Tab-separated table of C-alpha atoms in Angstrom:
chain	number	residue	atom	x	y	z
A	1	UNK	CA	36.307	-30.632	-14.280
A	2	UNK	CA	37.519	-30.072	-17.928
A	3	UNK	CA	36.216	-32.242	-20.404
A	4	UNK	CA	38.743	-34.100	-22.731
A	5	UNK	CA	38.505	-34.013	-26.281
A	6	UNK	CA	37.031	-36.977	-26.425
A	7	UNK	CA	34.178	-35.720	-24.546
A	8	UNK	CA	33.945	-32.582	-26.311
A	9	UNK	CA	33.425	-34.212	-29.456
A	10	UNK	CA	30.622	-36.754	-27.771
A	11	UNK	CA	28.932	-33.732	-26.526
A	12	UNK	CA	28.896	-31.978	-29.956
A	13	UNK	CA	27.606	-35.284	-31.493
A	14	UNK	CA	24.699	-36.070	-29.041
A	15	UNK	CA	23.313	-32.283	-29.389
A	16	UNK	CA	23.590	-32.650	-32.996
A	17	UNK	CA	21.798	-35.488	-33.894
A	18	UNK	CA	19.827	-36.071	-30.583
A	19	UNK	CA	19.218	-32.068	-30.240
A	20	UNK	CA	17.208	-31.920	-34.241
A	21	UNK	CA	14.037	-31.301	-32.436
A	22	UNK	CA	12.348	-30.080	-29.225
A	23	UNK	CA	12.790	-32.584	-25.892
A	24	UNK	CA	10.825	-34.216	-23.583
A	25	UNK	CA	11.249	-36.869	-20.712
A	26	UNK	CA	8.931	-38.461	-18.009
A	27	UNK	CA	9.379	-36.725	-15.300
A	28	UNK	CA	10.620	-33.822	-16.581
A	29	UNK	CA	8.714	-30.500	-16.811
A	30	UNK	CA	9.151	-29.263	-20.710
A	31	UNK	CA	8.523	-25.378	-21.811
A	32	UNK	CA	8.689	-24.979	-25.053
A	33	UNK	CA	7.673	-21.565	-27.587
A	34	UNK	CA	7.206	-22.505	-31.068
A	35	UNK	CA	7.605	-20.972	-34.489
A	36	UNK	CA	3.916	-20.218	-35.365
A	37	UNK	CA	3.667	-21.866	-38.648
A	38	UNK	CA	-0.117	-23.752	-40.244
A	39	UNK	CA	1.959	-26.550	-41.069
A	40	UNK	CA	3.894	-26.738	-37.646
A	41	UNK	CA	7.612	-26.497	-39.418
A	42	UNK	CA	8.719	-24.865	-36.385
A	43	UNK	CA	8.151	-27.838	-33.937
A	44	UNK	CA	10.360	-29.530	-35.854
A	45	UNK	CA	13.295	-27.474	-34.569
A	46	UNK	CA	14.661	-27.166	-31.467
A	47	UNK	CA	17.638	-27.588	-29.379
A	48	UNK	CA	18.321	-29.563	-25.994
A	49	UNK	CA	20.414	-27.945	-23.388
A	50	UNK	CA	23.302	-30.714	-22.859
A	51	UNK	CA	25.770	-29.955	-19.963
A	52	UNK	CA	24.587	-26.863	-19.863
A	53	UNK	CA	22.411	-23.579	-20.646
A	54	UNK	CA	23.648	-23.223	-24.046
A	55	UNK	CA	21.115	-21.605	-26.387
A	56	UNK	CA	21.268	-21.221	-30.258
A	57	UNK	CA	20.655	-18.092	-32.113
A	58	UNK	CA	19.776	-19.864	-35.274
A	59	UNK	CA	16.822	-21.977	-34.140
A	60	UNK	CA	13.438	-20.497	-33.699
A	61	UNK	CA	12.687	-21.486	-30.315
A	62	UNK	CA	13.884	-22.346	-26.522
A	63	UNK	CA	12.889	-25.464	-24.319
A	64	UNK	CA	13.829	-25.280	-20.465
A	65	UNK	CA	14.414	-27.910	-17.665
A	66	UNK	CA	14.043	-28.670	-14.317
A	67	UNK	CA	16.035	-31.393	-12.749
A	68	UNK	CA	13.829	-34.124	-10.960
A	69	UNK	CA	15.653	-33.141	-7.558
A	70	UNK	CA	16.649	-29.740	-6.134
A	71	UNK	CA	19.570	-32.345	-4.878
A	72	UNK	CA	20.715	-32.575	-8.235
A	73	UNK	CA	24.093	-30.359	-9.341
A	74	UNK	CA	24.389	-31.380	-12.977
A	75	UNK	CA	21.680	-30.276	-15.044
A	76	UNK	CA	22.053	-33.636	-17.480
A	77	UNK	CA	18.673	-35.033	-17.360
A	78	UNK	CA	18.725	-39.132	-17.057
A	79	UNK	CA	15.924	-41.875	-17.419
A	80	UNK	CA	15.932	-44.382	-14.504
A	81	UNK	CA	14.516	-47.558	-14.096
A	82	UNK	CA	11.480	-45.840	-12.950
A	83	UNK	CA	10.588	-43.491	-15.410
A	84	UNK	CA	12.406	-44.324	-18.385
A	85	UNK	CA	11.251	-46.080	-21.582
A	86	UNK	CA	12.578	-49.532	-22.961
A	87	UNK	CA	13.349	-49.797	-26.517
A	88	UNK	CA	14.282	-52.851	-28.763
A	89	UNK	CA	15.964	-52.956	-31.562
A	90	UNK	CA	15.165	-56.239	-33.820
A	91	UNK	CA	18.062	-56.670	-35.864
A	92	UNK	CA	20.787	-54.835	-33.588
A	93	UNK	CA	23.915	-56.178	-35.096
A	94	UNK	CA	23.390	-55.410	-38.633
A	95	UNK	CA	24.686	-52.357	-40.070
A	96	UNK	CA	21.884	-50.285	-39.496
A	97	UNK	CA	20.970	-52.354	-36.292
A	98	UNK	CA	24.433	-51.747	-34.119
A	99	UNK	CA	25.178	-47.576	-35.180
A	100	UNK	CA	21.272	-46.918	-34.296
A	101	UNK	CA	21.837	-48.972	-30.903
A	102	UNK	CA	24.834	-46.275	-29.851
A	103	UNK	CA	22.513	-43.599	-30.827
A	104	UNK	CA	20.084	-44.864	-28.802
A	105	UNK	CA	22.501	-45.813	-25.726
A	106	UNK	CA	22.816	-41.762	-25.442
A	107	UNK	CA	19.330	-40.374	-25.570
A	108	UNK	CA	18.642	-39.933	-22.338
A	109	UNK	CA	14.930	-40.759	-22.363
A	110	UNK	CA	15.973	-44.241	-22.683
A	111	UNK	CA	16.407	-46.846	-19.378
A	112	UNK	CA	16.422	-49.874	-20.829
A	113	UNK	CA	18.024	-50.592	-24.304
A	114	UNK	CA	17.132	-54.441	-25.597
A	115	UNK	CA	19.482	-55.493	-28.275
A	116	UNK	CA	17.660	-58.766	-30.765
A	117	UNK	CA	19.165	-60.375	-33.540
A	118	UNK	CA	19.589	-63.994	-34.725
A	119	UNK	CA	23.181	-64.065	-34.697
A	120	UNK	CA	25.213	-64.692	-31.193
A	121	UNK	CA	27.530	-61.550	-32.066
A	122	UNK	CA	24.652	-59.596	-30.989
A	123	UNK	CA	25.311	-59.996	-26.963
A	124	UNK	CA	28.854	-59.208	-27.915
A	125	UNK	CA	27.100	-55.806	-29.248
A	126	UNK	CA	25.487	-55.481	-25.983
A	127	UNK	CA	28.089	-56.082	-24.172
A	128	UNK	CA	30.250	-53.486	-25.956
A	129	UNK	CA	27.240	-51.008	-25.850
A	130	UNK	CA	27.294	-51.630	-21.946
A	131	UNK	CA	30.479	-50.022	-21.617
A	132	UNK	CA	29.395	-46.529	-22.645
A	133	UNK	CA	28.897	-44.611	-19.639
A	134	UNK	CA	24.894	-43.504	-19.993
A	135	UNK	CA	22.543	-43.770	-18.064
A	136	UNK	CA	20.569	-46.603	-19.410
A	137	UNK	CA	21.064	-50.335	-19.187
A	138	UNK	CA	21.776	-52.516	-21.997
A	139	UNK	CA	20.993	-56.182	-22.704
A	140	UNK	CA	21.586	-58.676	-25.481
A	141	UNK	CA	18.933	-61.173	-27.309
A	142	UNK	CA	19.722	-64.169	-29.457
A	143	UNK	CA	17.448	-66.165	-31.278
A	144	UNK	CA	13.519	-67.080	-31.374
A	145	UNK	CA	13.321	-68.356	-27.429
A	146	UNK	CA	14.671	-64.946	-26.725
A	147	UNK	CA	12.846	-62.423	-28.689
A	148	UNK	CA	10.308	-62.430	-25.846
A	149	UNK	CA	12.097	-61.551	-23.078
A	150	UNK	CA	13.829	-58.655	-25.158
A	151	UNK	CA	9.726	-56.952	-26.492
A	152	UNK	CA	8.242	-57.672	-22.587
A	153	UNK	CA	7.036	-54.542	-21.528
A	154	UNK	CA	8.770	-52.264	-24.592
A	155	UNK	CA	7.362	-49.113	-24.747
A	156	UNK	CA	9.283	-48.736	-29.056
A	157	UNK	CA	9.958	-51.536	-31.207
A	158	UNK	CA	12.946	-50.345	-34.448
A	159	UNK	CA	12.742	-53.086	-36.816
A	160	UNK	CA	16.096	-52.743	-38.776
A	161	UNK	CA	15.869	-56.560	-39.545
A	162	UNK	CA	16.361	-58.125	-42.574
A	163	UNK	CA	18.814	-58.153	-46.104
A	164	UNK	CA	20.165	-54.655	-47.316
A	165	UNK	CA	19.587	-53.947	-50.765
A	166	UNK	CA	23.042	-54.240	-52.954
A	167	UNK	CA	23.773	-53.343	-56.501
A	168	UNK	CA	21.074	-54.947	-58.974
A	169	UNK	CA	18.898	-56.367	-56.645
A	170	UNK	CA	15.181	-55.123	-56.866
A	171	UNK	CA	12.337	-54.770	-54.844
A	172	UNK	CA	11.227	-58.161	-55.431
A	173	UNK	CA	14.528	-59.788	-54.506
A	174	UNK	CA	14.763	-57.712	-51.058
A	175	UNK	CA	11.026	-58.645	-50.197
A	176	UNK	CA	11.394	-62.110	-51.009
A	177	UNK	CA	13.165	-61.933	-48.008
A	178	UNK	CA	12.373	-59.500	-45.937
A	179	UNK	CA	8.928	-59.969	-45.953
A	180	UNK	CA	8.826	-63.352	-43.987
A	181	UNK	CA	11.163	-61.297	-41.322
A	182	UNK	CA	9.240	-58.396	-40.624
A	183	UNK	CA	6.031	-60.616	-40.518
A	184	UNK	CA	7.688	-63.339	-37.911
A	185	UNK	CA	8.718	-60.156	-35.956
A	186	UNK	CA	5.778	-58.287	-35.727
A	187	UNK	CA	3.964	-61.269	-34.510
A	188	UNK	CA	6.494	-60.988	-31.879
A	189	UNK	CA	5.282	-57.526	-30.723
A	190	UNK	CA	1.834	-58.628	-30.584
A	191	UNK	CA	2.538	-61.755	-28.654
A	192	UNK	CA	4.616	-59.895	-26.237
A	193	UNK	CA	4.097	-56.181	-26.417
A	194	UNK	CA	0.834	-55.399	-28.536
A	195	UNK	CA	0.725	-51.442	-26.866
A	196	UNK	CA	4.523	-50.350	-27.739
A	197	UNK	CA	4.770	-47.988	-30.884
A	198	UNK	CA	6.177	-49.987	-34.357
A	199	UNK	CA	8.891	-47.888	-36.095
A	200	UNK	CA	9.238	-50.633	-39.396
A	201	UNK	CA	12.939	-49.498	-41.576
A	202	UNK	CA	13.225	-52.539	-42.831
A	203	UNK	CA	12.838	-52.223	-46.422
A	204	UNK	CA	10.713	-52.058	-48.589
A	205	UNK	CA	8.756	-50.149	-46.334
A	206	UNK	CA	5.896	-49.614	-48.950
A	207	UNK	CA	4.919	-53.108	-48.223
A	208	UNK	CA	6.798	-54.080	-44.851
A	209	UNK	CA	4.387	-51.280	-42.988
A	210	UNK	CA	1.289	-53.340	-44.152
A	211	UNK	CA	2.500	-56.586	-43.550
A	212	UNK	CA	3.022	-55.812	-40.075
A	213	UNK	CA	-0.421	-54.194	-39.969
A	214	UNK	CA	-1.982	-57.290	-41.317
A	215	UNK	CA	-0.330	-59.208	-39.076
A	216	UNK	CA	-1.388	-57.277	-36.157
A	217	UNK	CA	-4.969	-57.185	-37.580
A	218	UNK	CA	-4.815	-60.943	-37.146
A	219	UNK	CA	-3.697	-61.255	-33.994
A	220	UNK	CA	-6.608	-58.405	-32.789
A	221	UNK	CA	-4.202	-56.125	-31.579
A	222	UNK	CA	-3.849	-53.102	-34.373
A	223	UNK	CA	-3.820	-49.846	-33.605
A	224	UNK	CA	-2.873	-47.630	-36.520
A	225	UNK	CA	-1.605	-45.057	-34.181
A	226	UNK	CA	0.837	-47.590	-32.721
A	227	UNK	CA	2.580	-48.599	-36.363
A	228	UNK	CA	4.790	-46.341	-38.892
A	229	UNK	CA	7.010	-46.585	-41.483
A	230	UNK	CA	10.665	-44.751	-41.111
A	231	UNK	CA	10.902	-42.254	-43.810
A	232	UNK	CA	12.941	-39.679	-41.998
A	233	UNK	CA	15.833	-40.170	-44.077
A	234	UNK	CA	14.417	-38.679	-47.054
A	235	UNK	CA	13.708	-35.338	-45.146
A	236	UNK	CA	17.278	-35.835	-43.688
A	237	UNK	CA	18.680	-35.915	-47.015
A	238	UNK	CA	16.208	-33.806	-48.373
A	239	UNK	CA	17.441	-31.121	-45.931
A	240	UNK	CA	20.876	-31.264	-46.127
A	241	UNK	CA	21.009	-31.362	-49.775
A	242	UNK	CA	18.632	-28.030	-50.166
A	243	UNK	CA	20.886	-26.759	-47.219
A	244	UNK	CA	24.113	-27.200	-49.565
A	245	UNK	CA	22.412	-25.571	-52.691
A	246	UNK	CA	21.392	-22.370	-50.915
A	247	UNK	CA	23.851	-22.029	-48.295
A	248	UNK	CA	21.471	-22.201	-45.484
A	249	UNK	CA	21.849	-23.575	-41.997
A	250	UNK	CA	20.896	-27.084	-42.169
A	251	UNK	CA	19.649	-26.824	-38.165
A	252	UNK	CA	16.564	-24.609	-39.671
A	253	UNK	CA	15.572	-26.417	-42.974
A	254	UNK	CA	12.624	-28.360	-42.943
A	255	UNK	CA	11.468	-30.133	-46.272
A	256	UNK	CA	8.175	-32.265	-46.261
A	257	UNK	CA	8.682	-35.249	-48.256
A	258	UNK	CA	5.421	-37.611	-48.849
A	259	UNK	CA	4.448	-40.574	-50.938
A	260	UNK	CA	6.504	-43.726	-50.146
A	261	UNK	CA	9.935	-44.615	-49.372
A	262	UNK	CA	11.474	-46.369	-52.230
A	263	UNK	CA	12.177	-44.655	-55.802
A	264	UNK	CA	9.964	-42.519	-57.298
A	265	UNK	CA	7.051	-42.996	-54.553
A	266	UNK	CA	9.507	-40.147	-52.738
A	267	UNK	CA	7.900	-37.493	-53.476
A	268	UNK	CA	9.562	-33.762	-51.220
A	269	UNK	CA	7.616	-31.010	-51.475
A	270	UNK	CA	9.810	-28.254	-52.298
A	271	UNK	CA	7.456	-25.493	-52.664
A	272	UNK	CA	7.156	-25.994	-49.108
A	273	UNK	CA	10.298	-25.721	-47.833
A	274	UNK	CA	11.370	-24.095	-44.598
A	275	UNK	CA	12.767	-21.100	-44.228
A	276	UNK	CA	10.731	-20.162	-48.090
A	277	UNK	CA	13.205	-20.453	-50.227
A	278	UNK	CA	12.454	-20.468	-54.179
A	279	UNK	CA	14.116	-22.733	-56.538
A	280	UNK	CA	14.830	-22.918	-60.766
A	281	UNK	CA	12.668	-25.199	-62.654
A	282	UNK	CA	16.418	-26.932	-63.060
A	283	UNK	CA	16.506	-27.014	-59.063
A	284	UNK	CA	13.720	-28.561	-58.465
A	285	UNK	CA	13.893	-31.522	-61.082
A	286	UNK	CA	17.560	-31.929	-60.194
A	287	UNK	CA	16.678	-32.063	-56.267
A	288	UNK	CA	13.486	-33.887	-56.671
A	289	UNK	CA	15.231	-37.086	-58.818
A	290	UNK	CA	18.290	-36.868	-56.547
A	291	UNK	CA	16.271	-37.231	-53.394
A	292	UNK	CA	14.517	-39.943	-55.039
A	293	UNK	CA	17.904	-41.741	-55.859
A	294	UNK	CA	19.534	-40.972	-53.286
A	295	UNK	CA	19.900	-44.454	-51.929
A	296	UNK	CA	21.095	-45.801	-55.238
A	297	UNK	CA	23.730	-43.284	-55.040
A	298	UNK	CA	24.646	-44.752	-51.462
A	299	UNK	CA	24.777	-48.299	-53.033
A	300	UNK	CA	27.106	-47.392	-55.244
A	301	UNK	CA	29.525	-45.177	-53.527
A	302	UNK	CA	30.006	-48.232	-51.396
A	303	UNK	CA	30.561	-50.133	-54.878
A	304	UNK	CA	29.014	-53.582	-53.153
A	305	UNK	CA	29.827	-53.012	-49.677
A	306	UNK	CA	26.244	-52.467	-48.434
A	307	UNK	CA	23.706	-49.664	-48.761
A	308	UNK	CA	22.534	-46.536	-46.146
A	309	UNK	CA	23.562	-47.599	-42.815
A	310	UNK	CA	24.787	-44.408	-41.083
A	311	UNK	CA	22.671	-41.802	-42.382
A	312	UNK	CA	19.592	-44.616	-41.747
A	313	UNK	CA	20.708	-44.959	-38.313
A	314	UNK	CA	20.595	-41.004	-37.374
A	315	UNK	CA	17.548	-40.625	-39.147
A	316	UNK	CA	15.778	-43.645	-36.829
A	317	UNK	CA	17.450	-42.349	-34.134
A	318	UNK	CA	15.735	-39.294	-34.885
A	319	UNK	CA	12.468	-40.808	-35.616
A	320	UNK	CA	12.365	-43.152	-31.890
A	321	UNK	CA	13.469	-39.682	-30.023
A	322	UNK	CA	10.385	-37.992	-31.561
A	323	UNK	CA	8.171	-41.330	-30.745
A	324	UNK	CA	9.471	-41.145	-27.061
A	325	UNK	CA	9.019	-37.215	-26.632
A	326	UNK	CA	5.259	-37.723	-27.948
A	327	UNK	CA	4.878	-40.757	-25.564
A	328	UNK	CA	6.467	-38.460	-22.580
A	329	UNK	CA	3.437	-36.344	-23.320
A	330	UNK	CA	5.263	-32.861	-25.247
A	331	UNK	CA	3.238	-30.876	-27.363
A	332	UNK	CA	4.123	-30.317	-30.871
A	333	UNK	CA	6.114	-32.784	-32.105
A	334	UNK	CA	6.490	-33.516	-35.687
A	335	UNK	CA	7.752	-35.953	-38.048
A	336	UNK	CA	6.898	-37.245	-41.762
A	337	UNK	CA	5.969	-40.815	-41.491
A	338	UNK	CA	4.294	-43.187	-43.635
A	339	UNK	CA	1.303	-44.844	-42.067
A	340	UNK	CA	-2.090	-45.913	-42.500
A	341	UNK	CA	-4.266	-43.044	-43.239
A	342	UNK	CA	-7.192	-41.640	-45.504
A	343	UNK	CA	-5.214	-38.290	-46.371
A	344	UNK	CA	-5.013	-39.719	-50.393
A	345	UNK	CA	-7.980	-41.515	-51.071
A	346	UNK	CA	-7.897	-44.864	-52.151
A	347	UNK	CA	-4.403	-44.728	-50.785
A	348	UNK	CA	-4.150	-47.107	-47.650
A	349	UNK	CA	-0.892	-45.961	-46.813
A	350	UNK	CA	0.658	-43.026	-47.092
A	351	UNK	CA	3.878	-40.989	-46.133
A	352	UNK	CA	2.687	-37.732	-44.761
A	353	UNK	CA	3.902	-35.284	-41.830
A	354	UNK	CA	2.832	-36.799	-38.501
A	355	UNK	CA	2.010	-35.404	-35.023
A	356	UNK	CA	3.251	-37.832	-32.312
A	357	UNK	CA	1.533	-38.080	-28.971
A	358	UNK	CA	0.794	-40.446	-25.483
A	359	UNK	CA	-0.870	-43.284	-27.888
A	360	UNK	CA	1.971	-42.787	-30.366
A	361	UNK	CA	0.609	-40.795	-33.819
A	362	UNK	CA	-2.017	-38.266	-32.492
A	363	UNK	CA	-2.797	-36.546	-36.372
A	364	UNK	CA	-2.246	-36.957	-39.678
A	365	UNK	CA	-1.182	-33.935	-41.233
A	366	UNK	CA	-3.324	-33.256	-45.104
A	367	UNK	CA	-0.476	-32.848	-47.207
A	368	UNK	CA	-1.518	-28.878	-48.419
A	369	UNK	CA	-0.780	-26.969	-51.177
A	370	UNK	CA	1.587	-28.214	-53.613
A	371	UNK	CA	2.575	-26.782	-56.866
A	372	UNK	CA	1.490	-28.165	-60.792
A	373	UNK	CA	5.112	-29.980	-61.270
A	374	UNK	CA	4.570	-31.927	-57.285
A	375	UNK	CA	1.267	-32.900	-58.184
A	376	UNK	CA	2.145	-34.836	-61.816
A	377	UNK	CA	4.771	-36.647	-59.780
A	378	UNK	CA	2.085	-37.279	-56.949
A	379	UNK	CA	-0.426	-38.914	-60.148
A	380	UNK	CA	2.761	-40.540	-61.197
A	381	UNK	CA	3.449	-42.091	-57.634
A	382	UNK	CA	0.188	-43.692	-56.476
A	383	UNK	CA	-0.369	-46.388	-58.798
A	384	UNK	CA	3.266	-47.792	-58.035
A	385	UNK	CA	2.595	-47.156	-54.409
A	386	UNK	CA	-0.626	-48.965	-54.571
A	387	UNK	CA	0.650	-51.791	-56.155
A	388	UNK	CA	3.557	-52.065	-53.164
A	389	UNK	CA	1.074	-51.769	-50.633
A	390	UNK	CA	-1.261	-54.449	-52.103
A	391	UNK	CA	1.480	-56.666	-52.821
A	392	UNK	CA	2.489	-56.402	-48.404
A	393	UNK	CA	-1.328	-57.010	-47.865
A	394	UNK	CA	-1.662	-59.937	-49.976
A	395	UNK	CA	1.797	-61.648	-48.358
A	396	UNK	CA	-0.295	-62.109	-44.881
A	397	UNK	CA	-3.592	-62.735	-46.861
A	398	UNK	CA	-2.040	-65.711	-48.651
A	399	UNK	CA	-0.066	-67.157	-46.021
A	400	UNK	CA	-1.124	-70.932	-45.472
């Protein structure tokens, strides 16, 4: 059967933003060669066969498939009901929420996609979603006496919930009221689903991430492998921009960024860059403050009319399909994530690169040799990180 355009152009979009690393899916059995690298850049990238054999000459390695029946004529692999993972997504019909829910709706890892929010629109989302002619099921959530039923027996909870930041505001006005979400939430998952992996993007994530470890603390059911912070848009962007600069082929750049996520907490190691690439002293101050702004200059492109929602969306979708191939049990996969670790000392938290396994993040990468100009912006970072993180702490310490 020919595909129509339309399909063509769905196919070409799934392998893109679905196909940025290496897969893995219960039930299936996963091959996979890797670039030898010490810092594992190579795991990174990868390509999923969609439809077909197709292979890529400008990644660095091959993953092969079986089909979970020799009955089976099309080679697309599916979850089921059996053997596929549940997701939520708290706070599906904002922005961020509803574009990461259709990336999610394709990834075929997925059987059962639950849609929360506190508005009613967000069934209508569901409903919509529904439509979409993947394998997994999709269901809508409204409201407090619902958010149960939509965590019971979630395997990954994406928090996209709460205010996006607009022109002017600061950090203080966005956790004034985001904080109190992303707390109410996470009390949620350890009411309801205390073993599922945390992936936290609402912001700020410097002190979101240990508010909902707090809160989990509390409740005796914290398991630092089991919470992160979404940073992947910073490597996204990251990538793409260093891609631009030196004409490379964004499908094998892979930039480390550390520190926080917010300002100048982003810290991207360009002396590490994949494929080695060398940059100006001009470069790399011009790269380095742009990736650090980066959001800003979202903001205000969209002069008022909200901040990163699309390029936030394909980097969680990103991030969950990297959670999910860990949890399927596939060997080498890596992502930068900020999570409670020792790698910095007396730094609680910390955005580092991550290796993701069955109980969600196996290792914390050390960060590794950086140059003279990464580490004065590393010295700059951590007292403004610290202060975020102690300020998230202090929010569940103080609470009456």
């Amino acid at each position: 059967m020919k595909m129509t355009m339309t399909q063509k152009a769905i196919k070409i979009a799934t392998t893109k933003i679905i196909g940025s690393s290496q897969r893995g899916t219960r039930g299936v059995d996963t091959t996979t060669t890797a670039r030898s690298s010490s810092s594992m850049r190579g795991a990174i990238k990868g390509q999923q066969r969609w439809y077909d054999q197709r292979s890529s000459s400008s990644r660095k390695s091959s993953v092969s498939f079986k089909t979970r029946s020799a009955s089976r004529r099309s080679p697309v692999v599916h979850a089921t009901a059996d053997d596929g993972y549940k997701v939520a997504v708290l706070g599906a019909a904002g922005g961020i929420g509803q574009s990461l829910s259709l990336l999610l709706k394709m990834n075929p890892m997925i059987s059962d996609l639950a849609l929360y929010d506190v508005g009613a629109i967000v069934k209508g989302v569901a409903v919509d979603l529904s439509h979409c002619n993947t394998a997994s099921t999709v269901n809508g959530y409204c409201g407090n006496e619902e958010l149960g039923q939509a965590l019971k027996g979630c395997d990954l909870v994406i928090i996209p919930a709460g205010v996006p930041r607009k022109p002017g505001m600061t950090r203080d006005d966005l956790f004034s009221i985001n904080a109190g979400i992303v707390r109410d939430l996470t009390q949620g998952v350890a009411d309801h689903c205390p073993n599922a992996v945390v992936a936290i993007i609402s912001n700020p994530v410097n002190s979101t991430v240990p508010i909902a470890c707090e809160v989990m603390k509390k409740s005796g059911t914290f398991d630092k492998r089991k919470i992160l912070g979404v940073t992947t848009l910073d490597i996204v962007r990251s990538d793409e921009f260093v891609s631009t600069l030196k004409g490379l082929d964004v499908n094998d750049v892979d930039v480390p960024v550390i520190g926080g996520h917010a300002g100048i907490t982003i810290l991207p190691l360009l002396s590490q860059t994949f494929p080695q690439t060398s940059f100006s002293k001009k470069e790399t101050e011009d790269l380095t403050v742009r990736i650090q702004n980066a959001g800003t200059e979202v903001v205000e492109a969209k002069v008022g009319g909200g901040s990163a929602t699309l390029s936030m969306a394909y980097a969680a979708a990103r991030m969950g399909e990297a959670i999910l191939r860990g949890l399927s049990g596939e060997s080498d996969v890596y992502e930068c994530s900020y999570v409670s670790s020792d790698i910095v000392p007396d730094m609680p938290y910390f955005a580092t690169k991550c290796k993701f396994g069955k109980d969600g993040i196996e290792e914390v990468m050390p960060i590794g040799d950086i140059t003279a100009y990464e580490q004065e912006w590393l010295d700059k970072l951590k007292p403004e990180l610290k202060a975020q993180i102690d300020k998230g702490i202090a929010f569940v310490a103080d609470a009456p």
